[in-house]
Amino acid sequence: MRIINFDGIRASGKSSQLSLLVKFLLGKNLRNKLVHEKDYEPLRSLALYWSNNPKPFSHNVIKDFAKARAEIYRKEVSPIIKEIDYLIFDRYFYTSAVYQQGILSMKEIIDINLQQKIPIPDYSFIFVCQPQTALERMQERDSKIESLEEITKKRELYIDLTKQYPELYLIDTTKKTAEEIFREVRKKLNL
């Protein structure tokens, strides 16, 4: 089984690429499971609480997120691990490294997650685009809008993360079609 993670700023095309990958794998008769962490407890409740009570993350809260992630892996993934060819995460601990920054560094947050015995993905894609592009896409979708400043900061943090962890594969989606981006994803995955 290979583990693939898609991460990055909101409205960067991540969800579109996830859909294309799942469809492609099914077309090749490759069994896969897509895990949206926010769809599973206890992570869903933690994320909801945080979004309604925004404040800097403490060491204990970051640890709670990591424990919740490990529990999801144990409950949802471990029982089916021999039945699938690809496990695909829609966001993973790299999201925590960017969104929970403040008191701890990205490395410290990633280390806390790894201490929970969460597997490292075989492939991790980080999707970014120009902040103005992300903002326009959010407005088109009528989704939760972040400020240009917030988008810019998160984009820079993801880019910094890829500099610290060269195994992360950065894709700037700003001036690319979904098909062009997907060709890049497939090439990196040797599919």
Backbone as numpy.savetxt, mean C-alpha at the origin, in Angstrom:
# Nx Ny Nz CAx CAy CAz Cx Cy Cz
4.29 -19.25 -3.54 3.45 -18.06 -3.54 4.33 -16.81 -3.54
3.93 -15.84 -4.33 4.64 -14.57 -4.36 3.74 -13.49 -3.75
4.36 -12.62 -2.98 3.63 -11.54 -2.33 3.94 -10.24 -3.06
2.87 -9.55 -3.45 3.00 -8.29 -4.18 2.27 -7.21 -3.38
2.87 -6.07 -3.26 2.26 -4.95 -2.56 2.16 -3.74 -3.47
0.99 -3.10 -3.46 0.79 -1.84 -4.17 0.54 -0.78 -3.11
1.31 0.28 -3.16 1.20 1.33 -2.16 1.39 2.67 -2.85
1.16 3.75 -2.15 1.40 5.06 -2.72 0.34 6.08 -2.33
0.45 7.24 -2.91 -0.47 8.32 -2.55 -1.86 8.04 -3.14
-2.85 8.63 -2.52 -4.22 8.49 -3.03 -4.31 9.10 -4.41
-5.15 8.49 -5.25 -5.44 8.97 -6.61 -4.23 8.88 -7.54
-3.32 7.97 -7.25 -2.15 7.79 -8.12 -2.35 6.67 -9.13
-3.50 6.00 -9.10 -3.78 4.93 -10.04 -3.57 3.54 -9.48
-3.32 3.45 -8.20 -3.04 2.18 -7.53 -4.20 1.19 -7.67
-5.40 1.62 -7.41 -6.56 0.73 -7.48 -6.81 0.22 -8.90
-6.62 1.08 -9.87 -6.77 0.65 -11.27 -5.76 -0.43 -11.60
-4.53 -0.26 -11.13 -3.49 -1.25 -11.40 -3.76 -2.57 -10.68
-4.29 -2.48 -9.47 -4.67 -3.69 -8.75 -5.72 -4.47 -9.52
-6.72 -3.77 -10.02 -7.78 -4.43 -10.80 -7.22 -5.08 -12.05
-6.35 -4.38 -12.75 -5.74 -4.93 -13.96 -4.92 -6.18 -13.65
-4.18 -6.14 -12.54 -3.34 -7.29 -12.19 -4.19 -8.50 -11.83
-5.22 -8.30 -11.01 -6.09 -9.42 -10.63 -6.73 -10.03 -11.87
-7.24 -9.20 -12.75 -7.87 -9.68 -13.99 -6.86 -10.45 -14.85
-5.66 -9.92 -14.97 -4.61 -10.55 -15.77 -4.26 -11.93 -15.20
-4.06 -12.00 -13.89 -3.70 -13.27 -13.25 -4.81 -14.31 -13.42
-6.05 -13.88 -13.26 -7.18 -14.81 -13.45 -7.20 -15.32 -14.89
-6.90 -14.44 -15.84 -6.86 -14.83 -17.25 -5.77 -15.84 -17.54
-4.76 -15.89 -16.71 -3.65 -16.86 -16.86 -3.85 -18.07 -15.95
-5.04 -18.17 -15.34 -5.36 -19.26 -14.40 -4.41 -19.30 -13.21
-3.95 -18.13 -12.79 -3.11 -18.02 -11.60 -3.99 -17.58 -10.43
-4.00 -18.37 -9.40 -4.86 -18.10 -8.24 -4.27 -16.96 -7.42
-5.13 -16.05 -7.01 -4.64 -14.92 -6.23 -5.65 -14.51 -5.19
-5.16 -13.83 -4.20 -6.02 -13.22 -3.18 -5.58 -11.78 -3.04
-6.56 -10.89 -3.14 -6.32 -9.46 -2.94 -6.77 -9.10 -1.53
-5.87 -8.51 -0.77 -6.16 -8.13 0.61 -6.13 -6.61 0.70
-7.29 -6.03 0.97 -7.39 -4.61 1.32 -7.40 -4.59 2.85
-6.31 -4.21 3.43 -6.22 -4.29 4.90 -7.36 -3.57 5.60
-7.80 -2.48 5.04 -8.86 -1.71 5.70 -10.19 -2.44 5.75
-10.30 -3.55 5.03 -11.54 -4.32 5.02 -11.60 -5.36 6.13
-10.52 -5.49 6.90 -10.46 -6.54 7.92 -10.26 -5.96 9.30
-10.89 -6.61 10.26 -10.67 -6.26 11.66 -9.42 -6.98 12.14
-8.70 -6.40 13.05 -8.95 -5.19 13.81 -8.41 -3.91 13.17
-7.78 -4.03 12.00 -7.18 -2.85 11.37 -8.24 -1.83 10.97
-9.38 -2.30 10.51 -10.44 -1.38 10.09 -10.83 -0.44 11.23
-11.04 -0.99 12.42 -11.44 -0.16 13.57 -10.35 0.81 13.98
-9.10 0.35 13.94 -7.99 1.24 14.27 -7.91 2.41 13.28
-8.02 2.08 12.00 -7.94 3.13 10.97 -9.11 4.11 11.09
-10.29 3.59 11.36 -11.47 4.46 11.51 -11.30 5.38 12.71
-10.84 4.82 13.82 -10.62 5.64 15.00 -9.61 6.74 14.71
-8.50 6.37 14.05 -7.47 7.35 13.76 -7.99 8.45 12.83
-8.77 8.07 11.80 -9.25 9.09 10.85 -10.23 10.05 11.52
-10.92 9.59 12.56 -11.86 10.46 13.28 -11.19 11.23 14.42
-9.99 10.83 14.79 -9.25 11.48 15.88 -7.81 11.72 15.46
-7.60 12.52 14.43 -6.23 12.69 13.92 -5.32 13.33 14.95
-4.24 12.63 15.23 -3.21 13.13 16.13 -1.95 12.32 15.87
-0.81 12.79 16.33 0.43 12.03 16.08 0.33 10.62 16.66
0.90 9.68 15.95 0.88 8.29 16.38 1.94 8.06 17.45
1.54 7.43 18.53 2.50 7.05 19.56 3.11 5.71 19.19
4.16 5.37 19.89 4.81 4.08 19.68 3.80 2.94 19.87
2.96 3.04 20.90 1.97 1.99 21.19 0.92 1.87 20.10
0.47 2.98 19.55 -0.52 2.93 18.48 0.08 2.28 17.23
1.31 2.64 16.91 1.98 2.03 15.75 2.12 0.53 15.97
2.43 0.15 17.19 2.53 -1.27 17.52 1.17 -1.96 17.38
0.10 -1.27 17.79 -1.25 -1.84 17.64 -1.58 -2.08 16.17
-1.21 -1.14 15.30 -1.43 -1.31 13.86 -0.66 -2.54 13.35
0.59 -2.67 13.79 1.41 -3.80 13.34 0.82 -5.12 13.83
0.35 -5.16 15.07 -0.27 -6.37 15.61 -1.54 -6.70 14.84
-2.32 -5.68 14.50 -3.55 -5.89 13.73 -3.22 -6.46 12.35
-2.18 -5.94 11.75 -1.75 -6.42 10.43 -1.32 -7.89 10.53
-0.59 -8.24 11.58 -0.15 -9.63 11.77 -1.36 -10.55 11.99
-2.35 -10.06 12.71 -3.56 -10.85 12.95 -4.31 -11.10 11.64
-4.40 -10.10 10.80 -5.05 -10.26 9.49 -4.31 -11.33 8.68
-3.00 -11.26 8.70 -2.21 -12.24 7.96 -2.49 -13.65 8.49
-2.48 -13.79 9.81 -2.72 -15.10 10.41 -4.11 -15.64 10.08
-5.12 -14.79 10.20 -6.51 -15.23 10.01 -6.91 -15.39 8.55
-6.50 -14.44 7.71 -6.99 -14.39 6.34 -6.06 -15.03 5.31
-4.78 -15.03 5.58 -3.83 -15.49 4.58 -3.28 -16.88 4.89
-2.81 -17.06 6.09 -2.18 -18.34 6.44 -3.02 -19.57 6.08
-4.33 -19.57 6.33 -5.13 -20.76 6.01 -5.19 -21.10 4.51
-4.94 -20.13 3.65 -5.08 -20.39 2.20 -3.76 -20.29 1.45
-2.68 -20.21 2.18 -1.38 -19.92 1.56 -0.99 -20.94 0.49
-1.37 -22.19 0.66 -1.00 -23.23 -0.31 -1.96 -23.27 -1.49
-3.03 -22.51 -1.40 -4.04 -22.53 -2.46 -3.88 -21.40 -3.47
-2.96 -20.48 -3.22 -2.84 -19.32 -4.10 -1.43 -19.19 -4.67
-1.37 -18.58 -5.84 -0.09 -18.32 -6.48 0.44 -16.93 -6.12
-0.49 -15.98 -5.97 -0.12 -14.60 -5.69 -0.98 -14.04 -4.57
-0.33 -13.44 -3.61 -1.00 -12.69 -2.55 -0.72 -11.22 -2.84
-1.78 -10.44 -3.00 -1.63 -9.04 -3.40 -2.21 -8.15 -2.30
-1.39 -7.25 -1.81 -1.84 -6.31 -0.78 -2.12 -4.95 -1.40
-3.28 -4.40 -1.05 -3.60 -3.01 -1.34 -3.21 -2.24 -0.08
-2.02 -1.74 -0.08 -1.37 -1.07 1.04 -0.88 -2.12 2.04
0.23 -1.78 2.68 0.86 -2.73 3.61 1.62 -1.89 4.62
2.68 -2.40 5.19 3.33 -1.63 6.26 4.04 -0.39 5.75
4.26 -0.27 4.43 4.86 0.97 3.92 3.90 2.15 4.09
2.60 1.87 4.06 1.61 2.91 4.33 1.81 3.44 5.74
2.00 2.53 6.70 2.23 2.96 8.08 3.47 3.84 8.18
4.52 3.47 7.44 5.77 4.24 7.49 5.58 5.68 7.02
4.64 5.90 6.10 4.39 7.24 5.59 3.31 7.95 6.41
2.19 7.30 6.65 1.05 7.96 7.28 1.17 8.08 8.80
2.00 7.25 9.42 2.10 7.28 10.88 3.38 7.95 11.36
4.04 8.64 10.45 5.30 9.30 10.81 5.08 10.42 11.80
6.10 10.75 12.49 6.05 11.86 13.44 7.03 11.59 14.55
6.61 10.77 15.50 7.45 10.45 16.65 8.56 9.48 16.24
8.22 8.53 15.36 9.19 7.52 14.92 9.55 7.72 13.46
10.72 7.25 13.09 11.15 7.33 11.69 10.48 6.23 10.88
10.58 6.34 9.55 10.04 5.30 8.68 10.67 3.95 9.01
11.98 3.93 9.19 12.67 2.68 9.48 12.16 2.06 10.77
11.97 2.87 11.80 11.47 2.34 13.07 10.07 1.76 12.92
9.23 2.40 12.13 7.87 1.90 11.91 7.90 0.58 11.14
8.73 0.51 10.13 8.86 -0.73 9.36 9.40 -1.84 10.26
10.38 -1.53 11.08 10.94 -2.52 11.99 9.89 -3.05 12.97
9.04 -2.19 13.48 7.97 -2.63 14.39 7.06 -3.63 13.68
6.75 -3.36 12.42 5.92 -4.28 11.65 6.64 -5.61 11.43
7.90 -5.56 11.08 8.66 -6.79 10.83 8.82 -7.62 12.10
8.88 -6.96 13.26 8.97 -7.68 14.53 7.73 -8.54 14.78
6.64 -8.19 14.12 5.39 -8.96 14.25 5.38 -10.17 13.32
6.49 -10.42 12.66 6.64 -11.57 11.74 5.75 -11.44 10.51
5.56 -10.21 10.07 4.80 -9.95 8.85 5.76 -10.17 7.69
5.36 -10.97 6.70 6.30 -11.25 5.61 6.60 -10.02 4.75
7.82 -9.98 4.28 8.24 -8.91 3.38 7.76 -9.28 1.97
7.13 -8.35 1.27 6.67 -8.67 -0.09 7.84 -8.99 -1.03
7.57 -9.86 -1.99 8.56 -10.14 -3.03 8.71 -8.93 -3.95
7.60 -8.22 -4.17 7.58 -7.03 -5.02 6.72 -5.97 -4.34
7.24 -4.77 -4.27 6.47 -3.64 -3.75 6.54 -2.48 -4.73
5.38 -2.07 -5.17 5.26 -0.94 -6.09 4.77 0.27 -5.31
5.42 1.39 -5.51 5.01 2.65 -4.90 4.55 3.56 -6.04
3.27 3.93 -6.01 2.70 4.77 -7.05 2.59 6.20 -6.56
3.11 7.12 -7.36 2.98 8.55 -7.07 2.58 9.26 -8.35
2.13 10.46 -8.21 1.90 11.35 -9.35 2.10 12.77 -8.85
2.04 13.72 -9.74 2.19 15.11 -9.32 1.03 15.47 -8.39
1.28 16.22 -7.34 0.24 16.55 -6.37 -1.01 17.18 -7.00
-0.82 18.06 -7.95 -1.97 18.70 -8.59 -2.83 17.66 -9.33
-2.18 16.71 -9.97 -2.88 15.63 -10.67 -3.70 14.81 -9.68
-3.09 14.45 -8.54 -3.81 13.69 -7.51 -5.02 14.47 -7.00
-4.83 15.75 -6.76 -5.93 16.59 -6.27 -7.08 16.63 -7.28
-6.76 16.81 -8.55 -7.79 16.84 -9.59 -8.53 15.51 -9.67
-7.81 14.40 -9.56 -8.45 13.09 -9.59 -9.37 12.89 -8.40
-8.94 13.36 -7.22 -9.79 13.26 -6.03 -11.07 14.06 -6.22
-10.94 15.25 -6.80 -12.11 16.10 -7.03 -13.07 15.45 -8.03
-12.52 14.82 -9.08 -13.35 14.13 -10.07 -14.13 13.00 -9.44
-13.53 12.31 -8.51 -14.16 11.16 -7.85 -15.09 11.58 -6.73
-15.03 12.84 -6.37 -15.81 13.35 -5.25 -15.48 12.57 -3.97
-14.21 12.21 -3.86 -13.78 11.46 -2.69 -13.22 12.42 -1.65
-12.80 11.85 -0.53 -12.20 12.66 0.52 -11.01 13.42 -0.07
-11.05 14.71 0.03 -10.03 15.57 -0.56 -8.96 15.89 0.48
-7.72 15.68 0.09 -6.60 16.12 0.91 -6.12 17.45 0.34
-5.46 18.22 1.16 -4.93 19.49 0.66 -3.72 19.21 -0.22
-3.41 20.18 -1.07 -2.23 20.07 -1.93 -0.97 19.88 -1.08
-0.94 20.54 0.04 0.21 20.43 0.95 0.33 19.00 1.51
-0.81 18.41 1.92 -0.79 17.03 2.44 -0.34 16.04 1.37
-0.88 16.20 0.17 -0.53 15.31 -0.94 0.97 15.42 -1.24
1.46 16.66 -1.30 2.88 16.89 -1.59 3.76 16.24 -0.54
3.40 16.39 0.72 4.21 15.82 1.80 4.23 14.29 1.70
3.06 13.67 1.50 3.01 12.21 1.41 3.76 11.70 0.19
3.65 12.42 -0.92 4.40 12.04 -2.12 5.90 12.05 -1.83
6.38 13.12 -1.18 7.80 13.22 -0.86 8.24 12.12 0.09
7.38 11.77 1.05 7.72 10.70 1.99 7.83 9.36 1.27
6.91 9.09 0.34 7.00 7.84 -0.42 8.27 7.80 -1.28
8.60 8.93 -1.88 9.82 8.98 -2.69 11.04 8.77 -1.80
11.07 9.39 -0.62 12.16 9.18 0.33 12.26 7.71 0.74
11.11 7.09 0.92 11.08 5.68 1.29 11.75 4.81 0.23
11.48 5.12 -1.03 12.09 4.32 -2.10 13.61 4.55 -2.18
14.06 5.69 -1.70 15.51 5.93 -1.65 16.15 5.13 -0.52
15.42 4.98 0.58 15.93 4.21 1.72 15.86 2.71 1.47
14.86 2.29 0.70 14.64 0.87 0.44 14.61 0.65 -1.07
15.78 0.43 -1.68 15.85 0.34 -3.14 15.06 -0.83 -3.74
14.64 -1.78 -2.91 13.83 -2.88 -3.43 12.40 -2.43 -3.76
12.03 -1.25 -3.30 10.72 -0.69 -3.65 10.80 -0.12 -5.06
9.76 -0.36 -5.84 9.76 0.06 -7.24 8.84 1.26 -7.40
9.40 2.42 -7.68 8.65 3.67 -7.80 8.13 3.84 -9.22
6.83 4.13 -9.32 6.23 4.42 -10.62 5.50 5.77 -10.52
5.94 6.73 -11.32 5.25 8.02 -11.40 4.20 7.89 -12.51
2.95 7.99 -12.13 1.83 7.75 -13.06 1.30 9.01 -13.72
1.94 10.14 -13.48 1.39 11.43 -13.90 1.01 11.49 -15.37
1.91 11.15 -16.26 1.65 11.33 -17.69 1.61 9.99 -18.43
1.15 8.95 -17.73 1.10 7.62 -18.34 -0.34 7.12 -18.34
-0.66 6.35 -19.36 -1.98 5.72 -19.40 -1.95 4.50 -18.47
-3.12 4.01 -18.11 -3.21 2.82 -17.27 -2.51 1.64 -17.93
-2.64 1.54 -19.25 -2.01 0.44 -19.98 -0.48 0.54 -19.93
0.05 1.75 -20.07 1.50 1.94 -20.00 2.03 1.56 -18.61
1.30 1.97 -17.60 1.71 1.66 -16.23 1.66 0.14 -16.02
0.60 -0.49 -16.51 0.45 -1.93 -16.31 1.55 -2.71 -17.04
1.96 -2.25 -18.19 3.09 -2.90 -18.88 4.34 -2.85 -18.00
4.53 -1.70 -17.34 5.68 -1.55 -16.45 5.58 -2.51 -15.26
4.38 -2.64 -14.71 4.15 -3.57 -13.59 4.42 -5.00 -14.03
3.85 -5.39 -15.18 4.04 -6.76 -15.68 5.51 -7.06 -15.95
6.21 -6.09 -16.51 7.63 -6.28 -16.80 8.41 -6.54 -15.51
8.14 -5.75 -14.49 8.84 -5.92 -13.22 8.51 -7.28 -12.59
7.27 -7.76 -12.80 6.86 -9.05 -12.24 7.20 -10.23 -13.15
7.79 -9.94 -14.31 8.10 -10.98 -15.30 6.86 -11.76 -15.70
5.79 -11.03 -15.95 4.53 -11.66 -16.39 4.23 -11.33 -17.85
